[in-house]
């Protein structure tokens, strides 16, 4: 499929159904990036590394961590200078002092001149960890057949990712990554023995096709997947037809919440995967439980529940009144905050829901796995 010549040529419904595309215009690849904020250094920089490591630890817990205020960069620089001054005045130490101080100065300047620099650095560090976890997951390794060639299933997923990146150059990050889709979702489907799965938010079909490999072999097993955007759905349908088990995937066009309210509950689902409109997560949950769409013992999985780590910094969020921001940047920042607050509220609601038992996993943008108890 040809790449759209302009952003506004995309179907407008995608902005409502998947509004995080507009919110994260920078590309996010799965091929890693810089090693992090501060590389390993001699003992002279140990205090600096410890301070930076405290940031890394939070990044490791949330993977996509929210922005850190500019003051943190200044404090980091100050700590580095203090550390440098406390070291003995030997020739080697003076060289190390200048190195540590120079690094901190450069980092501080970068963070202040580019408000998103800290996010980008943390994302790069988190992606290193993400890639390591993916590489060491046997489900990912077993994507190769005995000759070392990629399996038919894996080839389809690779081609799908490539076309999605070309079609949505600023939105392809809305696909799940290989660790959570090809590994986590697939193994959850296998472990649960799921035969009926509801997938809310198909996008271009990467998650649905990933779950397909773990789907039960029973005659009536199926994945019903919901997507309102015709362009994204067309790509999903294309690659589903290429898959040997593609007939197991059924597409439902339309709004996820409307479909949840109208879909038959005569036969419950074994698993429901939610990756649709983020502000509607509480409504999705309430509707699923009220209509008993998932069986007792069944799983409900929610993606993006950490939302770049911003959910952990709700109390620090302020009105975007920075005079240097353009009107569009202020609007984007406000929408980011609104989504973060909505997801934080969802996380609180879910954690208190007695009909479910759940765990929030800090994988990439955060995934919650909930099991229906009663």
XYZ file of C-alpha atoms in Angstrom:
374
model
C 0.000 0.000 0.000
C 1.366 3.410 -0.916
C 2.319 5.758 1.866
C -0.171 8.627 2.297
C 1.290 11.850 0.974
C -0.057 13.875 3.881
C -1.036 13.178 7.443
C -4.544 14.512 6.982
C -5.172 12.073 4.164
C -5.635 9.322 6.726
C -9.116 8.430 7.784
C -10.172 10.872 10.482
C -11.704 8.116 12.562
C -8.238 6.838 13.397
C -7.595 10.028 15.356
C -10.570 9.291 17.609
C -9.960 5.568 17.926
C -6.170 5.742 18.180
C -5.436 9.299 19.248
C -2.021 8.404 20.611
C -0.676 8.450 17.029
C -0.981 12.208 17.002
C 0.422 12.451 20.494
C 3.646 10.601 19.759
C 4.888 11.833 16.378
C 8.463 10.616 16.810
C 9.318 7.182 15.470
C 9.772 4.331 17.937
C 11.665 1.391 16.506
C 12.337 -2.056 17.902
C 15.974 -2.033 16.818
C 17.281 -0.363 19.957
C 19.101 2.902 20.380
C 21.695 4.646 22.505
C 22.757 2.816 25.616
C 21.277 5.400 27.967
C 21.782 8.708 29.724
C 25.232 8.021 31.167
C 27.691 5.385 29.904
C 29.888 3.363 32.224
C 32.805 5.453 33.532
C 35.706 5.085 35.960
C 35.219 5.433 39.685
C 35.444 9.206 39.370
C 31.931 9.326 37.974
C 30.386 6.844 40.397
C 28.213 9.440 42.222
C 26.981 10.731 38.881
C 26.125 7.210 37.740
C 24.275 6.519 40.984
C 22.152 9.613 40.513
C 21.450 8.765 36.897
C 20.831 5.136 37.878
C 17.968 6.268 40.093
C 16.348 7.598 36.925
C 17.143 4.328 35.118
C 15.522 2.283 37.871
C 12.271 4.136 37.426
C 12.583 3.781 33.670
C 13.110 0.042 34.079
C 9.969 -0.229 36.201
C 7.764 1.624 33.730
C 9.772 1.261 30.509
C 8.119 4.276 28.867
C 8.750 6.770 31.653
C 7.282 10.246 31.730
C 9.132 13.538 31.507
C 11.462 14.693 34.286
C 11.529 18.372 35.161
C 14.424 20.490 33.960
C 15.557 20.993 37.552
C 16.600 17.335 37.641
C 19.128 17.969 34.911
C 20.594 20.906 36.798
C 20.802 18.855 39.989
C 22.469 16.051 38.080
C 25.059 18.489 36.759
C 25.602 19.923 40.233
C 26.076 16.433 41.657
C 28.627 15.632 38.978
C 30.585 18.800 39.727
C 30.569 18.074 43.461
C 31.720 14.548 42.801
C 34.506 15.786 40.569
C 35.697 18.371 43.103
C 35.830 15.786 45.884
C 38.256 13.552 44.027
C 41.986 13.907 44.654
C 43.831 16.421 42.488
C 45.996 13.915 40.649
C 46.490 14.346 36.924
C 44.217 11.426 36.010
C 41.554 12.625 38.408
C 41.577 16.107 36.900
C 41.031 14.581 33.466
C 38.173 12.471 34.841
C 36.737 15.536 36.611
C 36.567 17.452 33.370
C 35.029 14.441 31.635
C 32.304 13.998 34.251
C 31.574 17.710 34.465
C 31.507 18.010 30.688
C 29.043 15.117 30.382
C 26.733 16.634 32.953
C 26.971 20.069 31.327
C 26.118 18.605 27.932
C 23.250 16.574 29.390
C 21.833 19.567 31.205
C 22.072 21.751 28.100
C 20.396 19.071 26.006
C 17.537 18.566 28.457
C 16.864 22.269 28.788
C 17.035 23.013 25.045
C 14.935 19.961 24.170
C 12.088 19.322 26.682
C 11.668 15.806 25.296
C 15.363 14.902 25.502
C 14.987 13.125 28.821
C 12.091 11.072 27.488
C 14.049 10.126 24.379
C 17.090 9.102 26.421
C 15.005 6.982 28.771
C 13.126 5.412 25.901
C 16.453 4.510 24.298
C 17.680 2.904 27.528
C 14.373 1.126 28.034
C 14.478 -0.139 24.456
C 17.886 -1.686 25.113
C 16.329 -3.680 27.946
C 13.286 -4.464 25.827
C 15.417 -5.805 22.982
C 17.453 -7.916 25.399
C 14.272 -9.434 26.865
C 12.918 -10.108 23.376
C 16.151 -11.737 22.222
C 16.212 -14.002 25.268
C 12.578 -15.121 24.947
C 12.374 -18.607 23.477
C 9.112 -17.868 21.662
C 10.965 -15.229 19.688
C 13.944 -17.514 19.040
C 11.645 -20.296 17.865
C 10.321 -18.010 15.156
C 13.109 -19.600 13.101
C 12.687 -23.063 11.654
C 15.352 -25.793 11.811
C 17.252 -24.318 8.857
C 17.422 -20.890 10.474
C 14.883 -19.418 8.062
C 11.890 -17.521 9.365
C 8.648 -19.469 9.495
C 5.692 -18.578 7.304
C 3.939 -17.082 10.334
C 6.951 -14.939 11.161
C 7.423 -13.809 7.569
C 3.846 -12.542 7.505
C 4.367 -10.603 10.740
C 7.593 -9.071 9.415
C 5.953 -7.941 6.190
C 2.993 -6.579 8.125
C 5.269 -4.504 10.358
C 7.099 -3.126 7.334
C 3.936 -2.075 5.518
C 2.510 -0.543 8.673
C 5.675 1.538 9.132
C 5.460 2.708 5.532
C 1.750 3.491 5.672
C 1.831 5.111 9.126
C 5.313 6.666 9.412
C 4.241 8.577 12.530
C 1.861 6.003 13.925
C 3.381 2.547 13.458
C 4.377 2.490 17.133
C 0.712 1.758 17.844
C 1.511 -1.844 16.951
C 2.496 -3.996 19.869
C 6.153 -4.895 19.934
C 7.373 -8.484 19.472
C 7.878 -9.099 23.200
C 4.304 -8.349 24.232
C 2.614 -9.615 21.055
C 4.676 -12.446 19.617
C 5.772 -13.687 23.041
C 3.500 -12.610 25.913
C 0.111 -12.662 24.157
C 0.876 -15.905 22.371
C 1.902 -17.707 25.545
C -1.124 -16.365 27.449
C -3.395 -17.726 24.736
C -1.646 -21.099 24.919
C -1.602 -21.319 28.718
C -5.269 -20.345 29.013
C -6.303 -22.657 26.194
C -8.355 -19.805 24.749
C -10.634 -20.775 21.877
C -12.716 -17.571 21.657
C -10.880 -14.249 21.756
C -12.198 -10.703 21.390
C -9.599 -8.196 20.180
C -10.609 -4.540 20.664
C -8.447 -2.322 18.468
C -7.122 -4.309 15.523
C -5.095 -1.485 13.966
C -3.191 -3.386 11.221
C -3.624 -6.803 12.826
C -0.263 -7.531 14.460
C -1.733 -8.498 17.830
C -4.515 -10.623 16.307
C -2.072 -12.521 14.086
C 0.309 -12.998 17.011
C -2.456 -14.540 19.124
C -3.502 -16.720 16.215
C -0.478 -18.993 16.572
C -1.466 -19.829 20.144
C -5.189 -20.221 19.423
C -6.828 -23.523 20.272
C -7.155 -25.980 17.375
C -10.838 -26.667 18.109
C -13.272 -26.392 15.237
C -15.132 -23.339 16.543
C -12.066 -21.419 17.788
C -11.880 -17.835 16.533
C -10.575 -14.332 17.098
C -13.127 -11.565 16.645
C -11.270 -8.317 16.101
C -12.736 -4.792 16.098
C -11.399 -1.809 14.132
C -13.194 1.367 13.053
C -10.543 2.691 10.658
C -10.962 1.234 7.146
C -7.375 1.901 6.026
C -5.876 0.043 8.986
C -8.462 -2.724 8.711
C -7.664 -3.210 5.015
C -4.013 -3.915 5.837
C -5.046 -6.338 8.585
C -7.389 -8.199 6.249
C -4.683 -8.432 3.579
C -2.198 -10.231 5.835
C -4.854 -12.314 7.534
C -5.745 -13.805 4.149
C -2.094 -14.760 3.638
C -1.957 -16.708 6.904
C -2.641 -20.481 6.811
C -5.097 -20.087 9.727
C -6.361 -16.678 8.680
C -9.954 -17.875 8.396
C -10.017 -18.050 12.201
C -9.953 -14.224 12.388
C -13.278 -12.426 11.956
C -13.398 -8.644 11.463
C -16.019 -6.346 12.950
C -15.924 -2.730 11.732
C -17.116 -0.094 14.163
C -16.619 1.558 17.534
C -15.288 -0.755 20.263
C -17.674 0.423 22.993
C -20.722 0.201 20.754
C -19.768 -3.328 19.745
C -19.223 -4.337 23.373
C -22.746 -3.137 24.140
C -24.331 -4.953 21.217
C -22.323 -8.155 20.687
C -24.079 -11.348 21.729
C -23.132 -12.662 25.162
C -24.821 -16.012 24.613
C -21.339 -17.482 24.384
C -18.632 -15.914 26.516
C -15.063 -15.215 25.463
C -12.046 -16.947 26.958
C -9.921 -13.851 26.510
C -10.459 -10.180 25.668
C -7.577 -7.979 24.581
C -8.170 -4.224 24.893
C -6.043 -1.789 22.898
C -8.593 0.764 21.704
C -9.570 4.294 22.782
C -7.625 4.925 26.003
C -10.118 7.304 27.631
C -12.797 4.614 27.368
C -10.981 1.906 29.323
C -13.208 2.269 32.404
C -16.323 1.991 30.217
C -14.892 -1.055 28.439
C -14.247 -2.731 31.781
C -17.688 -1.953 33.156
C -19.416 -3.201 30.013
C -17.380 -6.429 29.876
C -18.168 -7.250 33.493
C -21.794 -6.125 33.451
C -22.574 -8.209 30.367
C -20.318 -11.061 31.503
C -18.592 -11.167 28.149
C -15.599 -13.040 29.528
C -16.001 -16.401 31.227
C -15.151 -17.077 34.879
C -11.443 -17.853 34.828
C -11.065 -15.955 31.559
C -8.544 -13.188 30.936
C -8.921 -9.494 30.127
C -5.725 -7.829 28.961
C -5.278 -4.066 28.724
C -2.437 -2.371 26.847
C -0.818 1.076 27.404
C -1.754 1.228 31.088
C 1.476 3.044 32.044
C 1.238 5.533 29.188
C 4.910 6.450 28.971
C 5.150 6.483 32.744
C 2.964 9.570 32.990
C 0.409 7.729 35.127
C 3.016 7.600 37.897
C 3.449 11.373 37.819
C -0.149 12.552 37.825
C 0.375 14.825 40.820
C 3.260 16.552 39.051
C 1.323 17.322 35.893
C 0.719 21.026 35.393
C -1.107 23.155 32.891
C 1.091 23.640 29.803
C 1.628 27.377 30.282
C 5.187 27.504 28.930
C 5.351 30.574 26.702
C 7.797 28.797 24.399
C 5.173 26.223 23.404
C 3.150 26.716 20.243
C -0.660 26.398 20.441
C -0.441 22.934 18.855
C 2.250 21.851 21.318
C 0.130 23.040 24.236
C -2.879 21.184 22.837
C -0.814 18.022 22.404
C 0.539 18.261 25.942
C -2.942 18.749 27.374
C -4.249 15.722 25.506
C -1.335 13.667 26.785
C -2.198 14.679 30.321
C -5.890 13.946 29.841
C -5.152 10.433 28.615
C -2.662 9.839 31.442
C -5.245 10.930 34.023
C -7.914 8.716 32.440
C -5.601 5.693 32.492
C -4.532 6.404 36.059
C -8.203 6.428 37.052
C -8.703 3.160 35.163
C -5.758 1.562 36.980
C -7.251 2.611 40.320
C -10.689 1.272 39.413
C -9.295 -2.034 38.180
C -7.118 -2.535 41.262
C -10.235 -2.303 43.472
C -12.475 -4.489 41.297
C -13.413 -7.506 43.438
C -14.643 -9.584 40.547
C -11.136 -9.654 39.106
C -7.602 -10.388 40.179
C -5.003 -8.493 38.207
C -1.330 -7.738 37.749
C 0.172 -4.719 35.993
C 3.352 -5.634 34.134
C 5.873 -2.877 33.267
C 6.485 -4.185 29.747
C 7.037 -1.368 27.287
C 3.985 0.909 27.732
C 2.470 -1.284 30.449
C 0.160 -4.299 30.199
C -2.410 -5.381 32.777
C -3.548 -9.000 32.909
C -6.812 -9.510 34.771
C -8.575 -12.799 35.525
C -12.297 -12.985 36.229
C -12.896 -14.624 39.621
C -16.679 -14.489 39.897
